[in-house]
Amino acid sequence: MKMRAVVVNQAVEGDVEVVERDIRPLEFGEALVEVEYCGVCHTDLHVAAGDYGEKPGRVLGHEGIGLVTQVADGVKNLKIGDRVSIAWLFKGCGSCEYCNTGRETLCRSVLNAGYTADGGMATHCIVDADYAVKVPDGLDPAQASSITCAGVTTYKGVKVSGVRPGQWLAMYGAGGLGNLGVQYAKKVFGAHVIAIDINDGKLAFAKEMGADIVINAAKEDAAKVIQEKTGGAHAAVVTAVSKAAFNSAVDCVRAGGRVVAIGLPPESMDLSIPRIVLDGIEVVGSLVGTRKDLEEAFQFGAEGLVVPLVQKRPIEDAPAIFQEMREGKITGRMVIDMKCACGHNH
Ligand code: NAD
Ligand code: ZN
Ligand code: ZN
């Protein structure tokens, strides 16, 4: 059996190509998923560019949603017809100190979809059944694809920020992750939200999604405006792909504030030691979410509290989507529709 897949090209300079591949037979504990939708995350762009190591030929994608069409021996939790996710947390070892203490995303022998394992940006994907999270009834599958990374990552990030109802949370970056982060922070955690980006269109959208204050960091000093208007945010979550945003986030919080780092620009941030020590600032990284976090994030989507904005595109558009993301042109998420029936000949 064959599948079509979006893979990192041989040059590993950020471009992708659509290829045909064989589908291998299933092994013990695995399931075959016929993918319906897969979103394009900025992390796919980092992988395609070799930002964390070169992976030529890797099938990308960790915002996959599809239907189980085959199960191998040893699969207990899935049956044919179940709708499941293909997330960045593709498979942990299941027995280390991280896997056993609710921190499975930090497992040292983890496999990540679309990075160290072939991912969901393809018509088919073989998954480890134990790590496929079921999509609840009532959640649109294309919207579920966005929650599989962008949603769960920002849901977890806001959780890690410790923000409480009525407190101020600064969301740096209002792209694919950030706009969902605004929604989780506002509608699920009851925070007051400031959205910061360098693109007015994305800020207008963040405002529609519930942001109380929006700031264009290309035109104003975001940290200064936040300190003036709120007395300093209680927490900041940084999804922007820019060191400048990380530095601003440290300056925007009040004493005792926490900065949660999510964006992954391959560079270092500045940390003033007196600022960290004298003002008791915490800076902490947060990586996607556990299977339990994803189950929770899906449920808030199914209940209509968080509504991802998605635009469906055919698989042939993958190279163009990567280019649009690189240029910062995407509002919401571009989602590849693996069964695109748009009438065009592809
Ligand atoms: P995106 O391209 O959709 O959004 C990034 C946003 O950052 C854009 O709206 C852009 O305008 C904005 N931005 C750029 N410079 C800025 C600045 N100086 N100040 C404020 N905003 C600025 O990307 P995305 O899919 O939302 O991903 C964002 C980042 O998060 C990527 O680096 C991605 O790899 C990373 N990521 C991390 C995790 C994790 O688990 N930690 C999970 C998913 C994605
Ligand atoms: Zn992602
Ligand atoms: Zn482990």
Short mmCIF file of C-alpha atoms and ligand atoms in Angstrom, two decimals:
data_model
loop_
_atom_site.label_atom_id
_atom_site.label_comp_id
_atom_site.label_asym_id
_atom_site.label_seq_id
_atom_site.Cartn_x
_atom_site.Cartn_y
_atom_site.Cartn_z
CA MET A 1 0.00 0.00 0.00
CA LYS A 2 1.20 3.53 -0.79
CA MET A 3 0.75 6.88 0.93
CA ARG A 4 1.46 10.49 0.02
CA ALA A 5 3.54 12.47 2.48
CA VAL A 6 5.09 15.90 3.07
CA VAL A 7 8.79 15.41 3.81
CA VAL A 8 11.84 17.54 4.59
CA ASN A 9 13.77 17.92 1.31
CA GLN A 10 17.39 16.83 0.91
CA ALA A 11 18.88 20.32 1.26
CA VAL A 12 17.27 20.84 4.74
CA GLU A 13 17.05 24.58 4.22
CA GLY A 14 13.39 24.95 5.14
CA ASP A 15 11.65 23.57 2.07
CA VAL A 16 9.42 20.51 1.83
CA GLU A 17 8.23 18.22 -0.94
CA VAL A 18 5.27 15.91 -1.44
CA VAL A 19 6.34 12.32 -2.15
CA GLU A 20 4.86 8.84 -2.43
CA ARG A 21 5.96 6.23 0.11
CA ASP A 22 5.22 2.60 0.91
CA ILE A 23 3.27 1.86 4.06
CA ARG A 24 5.10 -0.84 6.03
CA PRO A 25 3.27 -3.64 7.87
CA LEU A 26 2.22 -2.90 11.47
CA GLU A 27 4.23 -4.17 14.43
CA PHE A 28 3.00 -5.21 17.89
CA GLY A 29 1.13 -2.39 19.64
CA GLU A 30 0.77 -0.21 16.55
CA ALA A 31 -2.24 1.15 14.68
CA LEU A 32 -2.62 2.52 11.17
CA VAL A 33 -4.32 5.90 11.01
CA GLU A 34 -5.87 7.23 7.84
CA VAL A 35 -5.15 10.91 8.34
CA GLU A 36 -7.99 13.37 7.76
CA TYR A 37 -6.25 16.63 8.67
CA CYS A 38 -2.81 17.81 9.72
CA GLY A 39 -2.02 21.40 10.70
CA VAL A 40 1.27 23.09 9.87
CA CYS A 41 3.07 24.26 13.02
CA HIS A 42 6.03 26.62 13.05
CA THR A 43 8.01 23.74 14.58
CA ASP A 44 7.65 21.93 11.21
CA LEU A 45 9.41 24.91 9.69
CA HIS A 46 12.24 24.67 12.26
CA VAL A 47 12.61 20.93 11.51
CA ALA A 48 12.57 21.54 7.74
CA ALA A 49 15.30 24.14 8.22
CA GLY A 50 17.41 21.79 10.34
CA ASP A 51 17.27 24.16 13.35
CA TYR A 52 17.62 21.24 15.80
CA GLY A 53 19.50 18.75 13.58
CA GLU A 54 19.16 17.62 9.98
CA LYS A 55 16.35 15.19 9.13
CA PRO A 56 16.22 14.92 5.32
CA GLY A 57 13.31 12.78 4.11
CA ARG A 58 11.48 12.84 7.45
CA VAL A 59 7.68 12.86 7.15
CA LEU A 60 6.67 16.05 8.98
CA GLY A 61 3.59 16.79 11.04
CA HIS A 62 2.47 16.61 14.67
CA GLU A 63 -1.02 18.10 14.37
CA GLY A 64 -2.50 14.99 12.79
CA ILE A 65 -6.07 13.75 13.22
CA GLY A 66 -7.44 10.64 11.56
CA LEU A 67 -9.37 7.43 11.77
CA VAL A 68 -7.93 4.09 12.88
CA THR A 69 -8.19 1.60 9.99
CA GLN A 70 -6.00 -1.28 11.26
CA VAL A 71 -4.78 -2.43 14.66
CA ALA A 72 -1.94 -4.87 15.34
CA ASP A 73 -1.73 -7.45 18.12
CA GLY A 74 -1.33 -5.97 21.56
CA VAL A 75 -3.52 -2.92 20.97
CA LYS A 76 -6.03 -2.64 23.80
CA ASN A 77 -7.12 1.01 23.82
CA LEU A 78 -8.09 1.56 20.17
CA LYS A 79 -10.47 -0.02 17.73
CA ILE A 80 -11.09 0.44 14.01
CA GLY A 81 -13.05 3.64 13.39
CA ASP A 82 -11.75 5.57 16.42
CA ARG A 83 -10.72 9.17 15.71
CA VAL A 84 -7.29 9.89 17.22
CA SER A 85 -4.43 12.39 17.34
CA ILE A 86 -0.85 12.20 16.08
CA ALA A 87 0.98 14.59 18.41
CA TRP A 88 4.58 15.71 18.99
CA LEU A 89 4.67 13.23 21.93
CA PHE A 90 4.74 10.24 19.59
CA LYS A 91 6.01 7.68 22.10
CA GLY A 92 7.75 7.71 25.48
CA CYS A 93 9.58 4.80 27.10
CA GLY A 94 6.79 4.46 29.64
CA SER A 95 9.04 3.54 32.54
CA CYS A 96 11.57 6.32 33.33
CA GLU A 97 11.36 8.91 36.12
CA TYR A 98 9.71 11.43 33.75
CA CYS A 99 7.22 8.98 32.24
CA ASN A 100 6.23 7.87 35.73
CA THR A 101 5.81 11.31 37.30
CA GLY A 102 3.46 13.10 34.90
CA ARG A 103 6.29 14.64 32.86
CA GLU A 104 6.32 12.20 29.96
CA THR A 105 7.14 14.92 27.40
CA LEU A 106 10.61 15.11 29.01
CA CYS A 107 11.32 11.35 28.60
CA ARG A 108 14.97 11.09 27.48
CA SER A 109 14.16 8.38 24.94
CA VAL A 110 11.01 10.02 23.61
CA LEU A 111 10.12 9.89 19.92
CA ASN A 112 8.55 13.02 18.40
CA ALA A 113 6.22 12.90 15.40
CA GLY A 114 7.59 14.72 12.39
CA TYR A 115 11.06 14.96 13.94
CA THR A 116 12.46 11.67 15.27
CA ALA A 117 9.55 9.57 13.94
CA ASP A 118 7.57 9.88 10.71
CA GLY A 119 4.62 12.14 11.47
CA GLY A 120 1.07 12.93 10.49
CA MET A 121 1.54 15.18 7.45
CA ALA A 122 0.65 12.30 5.16
CA THR A 123 -2.38 10.37 4.02
CA HIS A 124 -1.44 7.56 6.46
CA CYS A 125 0.55 7.30 9.67
CA ILE A 126 1.57 4.35 11.85
CA VAL A 127 1.26 5.22 15.54
CA ASP A 128 2.01 3.58 18.85
CA ALA A 129 -1.56 3.00 19.98
CA ASP A 130 -0.87 3.90 23.63
CA TYR A 131 0.09 7.45 22.63
CA ALA A 132 -2.85 8.16 20.29
CA VAL A 133 -5.34 10.33 22.19
CA LYS A 134 -9.00 9.95 21.27
CA VAL A 135 -10.85 12.98 19.90
CA PRO A 136 -14.10 13.55 21.82
CA ASP A 137 -17.47 13.59 20.05
CA GLY A 138 -18.59 17.08 19.12
CA LEU A 139 -15.14 18.36 18.23
CA ASP A 140 -14.65 19.13 14.53
CA PRO A 141 -11.65 17.07 13.29
CA ALA A 142 -9.99 19.99 11.47
CA GLN A 143 -10.25 22.11 14.63
CA ALA A 144 -8.98 19.14 16.68
CA SER A 145 -5.81 19.13 14.56
CA SER A 146 -4.93 22.63 15.83
CA ILE A 147 -5.49 21.60 19.43
CA THR A 148 -3.14 18.61 18.96
CA CYS A 149 -0.13 20.96 19.15
CA ALA A 150 -1.00 24.68 19.19
CA GLY A 151 -3.91 24.17 21.61
CA VAL A 152 -2.40 21.73 24.07
CA THR A 153 0.93 23.58 24.14
CA THR A 154 -0.62 26.91 25.08
CA TYR A 155 -3.18 25.28 27.41
CA LYS A 156 -0.26 23.64 29.24
CA GLY A 157 1.80 26.83 29.07
CA VAL A 158 -0.95 28.84 30.75
CA LYS A 159 -1.32 26.06 33.35
CA VAL A 160 2.43 26.21 34.05
CA SER A 161 2.25 30.03 34.33
CA GLY A 162 0.12 29.60 37.46
CA VAL A 163 -2.07 32.55 36.46
CA ARG A 164 -5.26 32.83 38.51
CA PRO A 165 -8.68 34.24 37.57
CA GLY A 166 -8.61 38.02 37.27
CA GLN A 167 -4.83 38.25 36.98
CA TRP A 168 -2.97 39.63 33.95
CA LEU A 169 -1.34 37.29 31.48
CA ALA A 170 0.82 38.56 28.60
CA MET A 171 0.75 36.33 25.51
CA TYR A 172 3.74 37.12 23.29
CA GLY A 173 3.04 36.05 19.71
CA ALA A 174 -0.49 35.85 18.34
CA GLY A 175 0.18 33.30 15.60
CA GLY A 176 -1.02 29.71 15.40
CA LEU A 177 -0.19 29.05 19.04
CA GLY A 178 -0.78 32.51 20.49
CA ASN A 179 -4.36 32.99 19.33
CA LEU A 180 -5.34 29.71 20.99
CA GLY A 181 -3.32 30.70 24.06
CA VAL A 182 -5.38 33.88 24.31
CA GLN A 183 -8.56 31.81 24.22
CA TYR A 184 -7.44 29.27 26.84
CA ALA A 185 -6.13 32.02 29.13
CA LYS A 186 -9.31 34.06 28.86
CA LYS A 187 -12.08 31.48 28.59
CA VAL A 188 -10.69 28.54 30.58
CA PHE A 189 -8.42 30.17 33.18
CA GLY A 190 -10.38 33.45 33.58
CA ALA A 191 -7.29 35.65 33.16
CA HIS A 192 -7.14 39.15 31.74
CA VAL A 193 -5.07 38.87 28.59
CA ILE A 194 -2.62 41.12 26.79
CA ALA A 195 -1.63 39.94 23.29
CA ILE A 196 1.66 41.15 21.81
CA ASP A 197 2.70 40.67 18.18
CA ILE A 198 4.38 42.64 15.40
CA ASN A 199 1.53 42.15 12.94
CA ASP A 200 -1.63 44.28 13.22
CA GLY A 201 -3.82 41.69 11.47
CA LYS A 202 -2.89 39.02 14.01
CA LEU A 203 -3.51 41.48 16.85
CA ALA A 204 -6.97 42.34 15.50
CA PHE A 205 -7.71 38.62 15.45
CA ALA A 206 -6.38 38.19 19.02
CA LYS A 207 -8.73 40.96 20.12
CA GLU A 208 -11.64 39.11 18.49
CA MET A 209 -10.53 35.97 20.35
CA GLY A 210 -10.84 37.79 23.68
CA ALA A 211 -7.61 39.73 24.32
CA ASP A 212 -8.31 42.73 26.60
CA ILE A 213 -5.28 44.71 25.42
CA VAL A 214 -3.25 44.29 22.23
CA ILE A 215 0.21 45.77 21.63
CA ASN A 216 2.25 45.95 18.43
CA ALA A 217 5.85 45.42 19.61
CA ALA A 218 7.20 46.84 16.37
CA LYS A 219 5.61 50.20 17.18
CA GLU A 220 5.67 50.36 21.00
CA ASP A 221 7.82 49.09 23.88
CA ALA A 222 5.49 46.28 24.97
CA ALA A 223 7.00 45.78 28.44
CA LYS A 224 6.74 49.50 29.21
CA VAL A 225 3.10 49.69 28.07
CA ILE A 226 2.23 46.59 30.13
CA GLN A 227 3.94 47.97 33.25
CA GLU A 228 2.07 51.29 32.84
CA LYS A 229 -1.36 49.83 32.12
CA THR A 230 -1.43 46.87 34.52
CA GLY A 231 1.36 47.39 37.05
CA GLY A 232 3.11 44.43 35.42
CA ALA A 233 1.64 41.16 34.24
CA HIS A 234 1.40 38.32 36.75
CA ALA A 235 2.65 35.94 34.09
CA ALA A 236 3.87 35.90 30.50
CA VAL A 237 3.75 33.09 27.96
CA VAL A 238 6.11 33.48 24.99
CA THR A 239 5.13 31.83 21.71
CA ALA A 240 6.86 34.41 19.50
CA VAL A 241 9.73 33.20 17.33
CA SER A 242 12.04 36.00 18.43
CA LYS A 243 14.60 36.57 21.15
CA ALA A 244 13.36 40.16 21.50
CA ALA A 245 9.99 38.86 22.68
CA PHE A 246 11.61 36.66 25.37
CA ASN A 247 13.57 39.62 26.67
CA SER A 248 10.50 41.84 26.69
CA ALA A 249 8.53 39.16 28.56
CA VAL A 250 11.04 39.22 31.43
CA ASP A 251 10.60 43.00 31.62
CA CYS A 252 6.79 42.98 31.42
CA VAL A 253 6.01 40.91 34.54
CA ARG A 254 5.59 42.26 38.06
CA ALA A 255 7.76 41.13 40.99
CA GLY A 256 7.23 37.42 41.61
CA GLY A 257 6.02 36.97 38.02
CA ARG A 258 6.62 33.88 35.93
CA VAL A 259 7.72 33.76 32.29
CA VAL A 260 6.85 30.58 30.41
CA ALA A 261 9.01 29.95 27.33
CA ILE A 262 7.32 28.08 24.48
CA GLY A 263 8.61 29.56 21.22
CA LEU A 264 11.69 27.86 19.83
CA PRO A 265 13.94 30.36 18.00
CA PRO A 266 17.39 28.70 17.95
CA GLU A 267 19.11 31.46 19.96
CA SER A 268 19.74 32.64 23.55
CA MET A 269 17.82 35.19 25.59
CA ASP A 270 19.32 37.80 27.95
CA LEU A 271 18.63 37.42 31.65
CA SER A 272 19.61 40.24 33.99
CA ILE A 273 20.73 38.57 37.22
CA PRO A 274 19.66 41.50 39.46
CA ARG A 275 16.22 41.49 37.77
CA ILE A 276 15.79 37.74 38.39
CA VAL A 277 17.09 37.86 41.98
CA LEU A 278 15.80 41.18 43.32
CA ASP A 279 12.35 40.88 41.71
CA GLY A 280 11.99 37.11 42.16
CA ILE A 281 11.26 36.42 38.50
CA GLU A 282 10.91 32.82 37.35
CA VAL A 283 11.64 31.69 33.79
CA VAL A 284 10.53 28.20 32.87
CA GLY A 285 10.28 26.19 29.65
CA SER A 286 7.16 24.27 28.72
CA LEU A 287 7.05 21.54 26.09
CA VAL A 288 3.73 20.58 24.43
CA GLY A 289 1.58 18.64 26.93
CA THR A 290 1.02 15.13 28.24
CA ARG A 291 -1.67 12.83 26.88
CA LYS A 292 -3.83 13.92 29.82
CA ASP A 293 -3.29 17.61 28.99
CA LEU A 294 -4.33 16.90 25.40
CA GLU A 295 -7.47 15.11 26.55
CA GLU A 296 -8.36 18.18 28.64
CA ALA A 297 -7.50 20.65 25.86
CA PHE A 298 -9.67 18.67 23.40
CA GLN A 299 -12.57 18.69 25.83
CA PHE A 300 -12.57 22.50 26.14
CA GLY A 301 -12.67 22.59 22.34
CA ALA A 302 -15.57 20.15 22.24
CA GLU A 303 -17.42 22.36 24.73
CA GLY A 304 -16.96 25.36 22.42
CA LEU A 305 -14.85 27.42 24.86
CA VAL A 306 -11.91 27.42 22.46
CA VAL A 307 -12.51 27.65 18.72
CA PRO A 308 -9.48 27.25 16.43
CA LEU A 309 -9.56 29.22 13.18
CA VAL A 310 -8.52 26.82 10.43
CA GLN A 311 -8.18 27.09 6.69
CA LYS A 312 -8.18 23.80 4.77
CA ARG A 313 -5.70 23.29 1.94
CA PRO A 314 -4.79 20.37 -0.35
CA ILE A 315 -1.52 18.46 0.24
CA GLU A 316 0.04 19.93 -2.94
CA ASP A 317 -0.08 23.33 -1.23
CA ALA A 318 2.38 22.23 1.49
CA PRO A 319 5.46 24.01 -0.02
CA ALA A 320 3.40 27.20 -0.40
CA ILE A 321 2.08 26.99 3.18
CA PHE A 322 5.65 26.71 4.54
CA GLN A 323 6.58 29.81 2.57
CA GLU A 324 3.52 31.73 3.83
CA MET A 325 4.40 30.80 7.42
CA ARG A 326 8.00 31.90 6.95
CA GLU A 327 6.70 35.26 5.73
CA GLY A 328 4.32 35.56 8.71
CA LYS A 329 1.25 35.71 6.48
CA ILE A 330 -0.94 33.13 8.21
CA THR A 331 -3.76 34.07 10.59
CA GLY A 332 -4.96 31.06 12.60
CA ARG A 333 -3.76 27.74 11.20
CA MET A 334 -3.30 26.22 7.76
CA VAL A 335 -4.55 22.65 7.86
CA ILE A 336 -3.83 20.10 5.16
CA ASP A 337 -6.98 18.26 4.18
CA MET A 338 -5.74 14.81 3.13
CA LYS A 339 -8.96 14.05 1.31
CA CYS A 340 -9.33 17.45 -0.30
CA ALA A 341 -12.27 17.31 -2.65
CA CYS A 342 -12.02 20.84 -3.95
CA GLY A 343 -12.68 19.76 -7.51
CA HIS A 344 -9.18 20.52 -8.74
CA ASN A 345 -7.21 17.77 -10.36
CA HIS A 346 -4.83 16.56 -7.63
P1 NAD B 1 3.53 31.35 14.05
O1 NAD B 1 4.51 31.67 12.98
O2 NAD B 1 2.13 31.00 13.66
O3 NAD B 1 3.45 32.51 15.12
C1 NAD B 1 4.56 33.20 15.61
C2 NAD B 1 4.12 34.63 15.89
O4 NAD B 1 5.18 35.34 16.52
C3 NAD B 1 3.74 35.40 14.62
O5 NAD B 1 2.41 35.88 14.73
C4 NAD B 1 4.75 36.53 14.59
O6 NAD B 1 4.23 37.71 14.02
C5 NAD B 1 5.06 36.68 16.07
N1 NAD B 1 6.29 37.42 16.37
C6 NAD B 1 7.47 37.41 15.70
N2 NAD B 1 8.33 38.26 16.28
C7 NAD B 1 7.71 38.80 17.35
C8 NAD B 1 8.07 39.74 18.36
N3 NAD B 1 9.28 40.29 18.39
N4 NAD B 1 7.16 40.05 19.30
C9 NAD B 1 5.93 39.50 19.29
N5 NAD B 1 5.52 38.61 18.37
C10 NAD B 1 6.40 38.27 17.40
O7 NAD B 1 4.18 30.12 14.84
P2 NAD B 1 3.49 29.06 15.85
O8 NAD B 1 3.09 27.86 15.08
O9 NAD B 1 2.53 29.78 16.72
O10 NAD B 1 4.78 28.62 16.72
C11 NAD B 1 5.42 29.57 17.55
C12 NAD B 1 6.71 29.01 18.15
O11 NAD B 1 6.38 28.03 19.13
C13 NAD B 1 7.64 28.32 17.17
O12 NAD B 1 8.99 28.64 17.48
C14 NAD B 1 7.38 26.86 17.41
O13 NAD B 1 8.47 26.03 17.06
C15 NAD B 1 7.17 26.87 18.90
N6 NAD B 1 6.43 25.74 19.46
C16 NAD B 1 6.80 25.29 20.67
C17 NAD B 1 6.12 24.26 21.27
C18 NAD B 1 6.50 23.79 22.64
O14 NAD B 1 6.06 22.72 23.02
N7 NAD B 1 7.27 24.54 23.39
C19 NAD B 1 5.03 23.66 20.61
C20 NAD B 1 4.66 24.16 19.37
C21 NAD B 1 5.35 25.21 18.79
ZN ZN B 2 3.73 22.18 16.97
ZN ZN B 3 10.43 7.69 29.59
#
